[in-house]
PDB file of C-alpha atoms in Angstrom:
ATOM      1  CA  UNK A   1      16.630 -45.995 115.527  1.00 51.00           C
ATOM      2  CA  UNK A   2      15.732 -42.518 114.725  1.00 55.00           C
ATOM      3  CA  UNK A   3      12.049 -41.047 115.946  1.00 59.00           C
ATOM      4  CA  UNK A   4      10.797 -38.100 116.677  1.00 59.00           C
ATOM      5  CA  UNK A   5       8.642 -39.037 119.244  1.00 70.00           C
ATOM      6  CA  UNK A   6       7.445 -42.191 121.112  1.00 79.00           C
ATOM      7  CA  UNK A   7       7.264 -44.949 118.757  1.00 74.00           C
ATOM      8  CA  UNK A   8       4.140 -47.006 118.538  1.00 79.00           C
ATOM      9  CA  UNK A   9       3.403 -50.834 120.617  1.00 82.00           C
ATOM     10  CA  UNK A  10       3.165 -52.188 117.403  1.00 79.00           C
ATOM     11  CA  UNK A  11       6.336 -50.812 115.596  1.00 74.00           C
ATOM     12  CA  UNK A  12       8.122 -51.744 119.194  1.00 72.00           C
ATOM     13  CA  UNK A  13       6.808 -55.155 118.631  1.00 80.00           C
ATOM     14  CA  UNK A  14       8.850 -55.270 115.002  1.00 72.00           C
ATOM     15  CA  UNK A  15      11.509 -54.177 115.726  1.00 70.00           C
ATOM     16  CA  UNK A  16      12.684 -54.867 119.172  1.00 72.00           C
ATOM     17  CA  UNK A  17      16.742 -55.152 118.496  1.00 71.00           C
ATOM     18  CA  UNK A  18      17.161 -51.495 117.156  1.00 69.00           C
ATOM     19  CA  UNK A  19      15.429 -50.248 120.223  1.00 66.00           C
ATOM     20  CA  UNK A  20      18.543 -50.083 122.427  1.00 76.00           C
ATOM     21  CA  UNK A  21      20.129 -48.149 119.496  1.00 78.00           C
ATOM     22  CA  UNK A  22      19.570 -43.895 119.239  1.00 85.00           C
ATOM     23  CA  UNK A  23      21.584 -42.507 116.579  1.00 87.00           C
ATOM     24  CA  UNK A  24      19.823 -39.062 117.211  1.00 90.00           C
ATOM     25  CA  UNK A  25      22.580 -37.252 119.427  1.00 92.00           C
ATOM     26  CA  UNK A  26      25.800 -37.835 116.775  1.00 94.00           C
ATOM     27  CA  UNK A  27      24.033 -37.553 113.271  1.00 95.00           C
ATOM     28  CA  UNK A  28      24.091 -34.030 113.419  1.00 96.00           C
ATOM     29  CA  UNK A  29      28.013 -34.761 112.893  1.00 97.00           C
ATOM     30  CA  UNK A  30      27.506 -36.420 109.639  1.00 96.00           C
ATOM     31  CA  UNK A  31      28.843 -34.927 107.159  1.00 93.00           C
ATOM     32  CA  UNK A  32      28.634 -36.654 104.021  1.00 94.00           C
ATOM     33  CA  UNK A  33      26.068 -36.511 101.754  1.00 95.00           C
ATOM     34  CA  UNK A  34      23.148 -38.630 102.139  1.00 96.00           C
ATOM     35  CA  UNK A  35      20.284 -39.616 100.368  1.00 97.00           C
ATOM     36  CA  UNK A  36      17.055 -40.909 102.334  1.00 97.00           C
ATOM     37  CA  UNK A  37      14.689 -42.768 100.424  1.00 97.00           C
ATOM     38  CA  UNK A  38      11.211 -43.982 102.059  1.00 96.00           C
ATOM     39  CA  UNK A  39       7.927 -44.848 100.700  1.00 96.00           C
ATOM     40  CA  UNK A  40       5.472 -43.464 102.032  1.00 96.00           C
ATOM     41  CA  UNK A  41       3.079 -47.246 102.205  1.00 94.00           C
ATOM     42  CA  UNK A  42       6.027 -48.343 104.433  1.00 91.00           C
ATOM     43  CA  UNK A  43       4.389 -50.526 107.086  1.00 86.00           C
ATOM     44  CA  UNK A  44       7.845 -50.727 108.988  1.00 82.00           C
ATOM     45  CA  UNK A  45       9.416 -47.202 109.322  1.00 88.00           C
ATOM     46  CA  UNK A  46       6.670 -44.641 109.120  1.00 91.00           C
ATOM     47  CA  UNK A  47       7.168 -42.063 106.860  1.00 95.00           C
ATOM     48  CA  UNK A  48       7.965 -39.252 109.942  1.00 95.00           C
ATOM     49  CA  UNK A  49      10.483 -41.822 110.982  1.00 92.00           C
ATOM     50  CA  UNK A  50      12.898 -41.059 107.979  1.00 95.00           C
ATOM     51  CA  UNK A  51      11.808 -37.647 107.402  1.00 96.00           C
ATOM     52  CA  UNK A  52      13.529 -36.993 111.033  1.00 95.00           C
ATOM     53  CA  UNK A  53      16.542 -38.804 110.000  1.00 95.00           C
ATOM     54  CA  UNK A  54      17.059 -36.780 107.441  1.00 97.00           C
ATOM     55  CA  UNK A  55      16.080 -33.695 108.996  1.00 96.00           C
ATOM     56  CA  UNK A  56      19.149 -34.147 111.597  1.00 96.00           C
ATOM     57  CA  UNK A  57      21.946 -34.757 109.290  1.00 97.00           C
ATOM     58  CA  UNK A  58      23.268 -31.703 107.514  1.00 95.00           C
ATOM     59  CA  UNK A  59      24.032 -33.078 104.383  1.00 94.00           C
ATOM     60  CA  UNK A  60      20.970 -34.896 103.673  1.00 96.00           C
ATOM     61  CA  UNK A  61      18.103 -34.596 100.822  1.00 96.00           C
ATOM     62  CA  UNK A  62      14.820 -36.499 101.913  1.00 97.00           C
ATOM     63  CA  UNK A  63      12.617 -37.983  99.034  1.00 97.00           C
ATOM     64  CA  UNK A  64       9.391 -40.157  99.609  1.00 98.00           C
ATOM     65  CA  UNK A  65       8.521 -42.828  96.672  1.00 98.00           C
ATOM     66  CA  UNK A  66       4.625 -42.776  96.662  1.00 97.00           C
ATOM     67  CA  UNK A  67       3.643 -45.509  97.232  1.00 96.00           C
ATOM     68  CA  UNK A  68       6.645 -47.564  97.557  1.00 95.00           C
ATOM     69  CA  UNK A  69       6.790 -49.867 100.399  1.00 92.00           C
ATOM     70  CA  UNK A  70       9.666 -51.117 102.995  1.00 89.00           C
ATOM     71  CA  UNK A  71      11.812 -51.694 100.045  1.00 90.00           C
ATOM     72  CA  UNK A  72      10.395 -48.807  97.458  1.00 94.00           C
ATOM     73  CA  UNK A  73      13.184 -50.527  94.879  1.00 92.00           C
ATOM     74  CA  UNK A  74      10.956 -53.393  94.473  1.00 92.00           C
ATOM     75  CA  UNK A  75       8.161 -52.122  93.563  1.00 94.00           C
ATOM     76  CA  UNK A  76       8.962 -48.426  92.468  1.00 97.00           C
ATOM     77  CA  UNK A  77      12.491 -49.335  90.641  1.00 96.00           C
ATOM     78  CA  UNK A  78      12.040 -46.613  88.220  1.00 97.00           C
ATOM     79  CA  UNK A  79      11.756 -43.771  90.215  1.00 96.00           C
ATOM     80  CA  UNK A  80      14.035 -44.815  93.035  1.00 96.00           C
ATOM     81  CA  UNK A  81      16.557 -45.170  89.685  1.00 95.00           C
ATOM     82  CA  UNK A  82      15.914 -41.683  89.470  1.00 94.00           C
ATOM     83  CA  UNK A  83      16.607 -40.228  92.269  1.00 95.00           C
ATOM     84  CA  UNK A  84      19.711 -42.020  93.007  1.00 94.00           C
ATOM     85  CA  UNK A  85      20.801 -40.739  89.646  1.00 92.00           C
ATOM     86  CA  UNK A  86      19.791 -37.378  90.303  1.00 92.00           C
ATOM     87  CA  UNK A  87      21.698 -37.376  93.846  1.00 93.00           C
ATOM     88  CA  UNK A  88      24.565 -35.592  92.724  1.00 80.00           C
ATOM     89  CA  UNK A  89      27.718 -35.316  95.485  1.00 72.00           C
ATOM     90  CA  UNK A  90      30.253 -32.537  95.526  1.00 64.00           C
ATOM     91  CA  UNK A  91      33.221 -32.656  93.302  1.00 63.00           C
TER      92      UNK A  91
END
């Protein structure tokens, strides 16, 4: 679990498993490129949340759906299409 600060009671409350897991201190080592996709109505990772995982991986390009939920693909298919199109990787 990536945060970049305390995480909430309630968000401990959901997810309770990923707790014991920080992937903070080795995904500056990450080198391929990766493409973070959040909505930003997620009620499960909070929109900072992904932002932060992104932030600490080199290679990464953040994009928020608005309004796209936990799964954005769901309800935002179009424009989460898009941007997985758009995501180009080195040749």
């Amino acid at each position: 679990m990536v945060s970049p600060g305390e995480p909430s009671v309630a968000l401990r409350a959901i997810m309770p498993a990923l707790w014991a897991f920080d992937g903070r201190p080795w995904l500056g080592t990450v080198a391929a490129p990766t493409l973070v996709i959040c909505g930003t109505a997620d009620p499960v990772v909070p929109i900072r949340h992904a932002e932060t995982l992104a932030a600490l991986m080199p290679n990464a390009r953040f994009v928020a759906i608005d309004g796209g939920g936990h799964i954005p693909l769901t309800s935002h298919r179009v424009e989460v299409e898009g941007e997985v199109r758009a995501f180009e990787l080195p040749s």
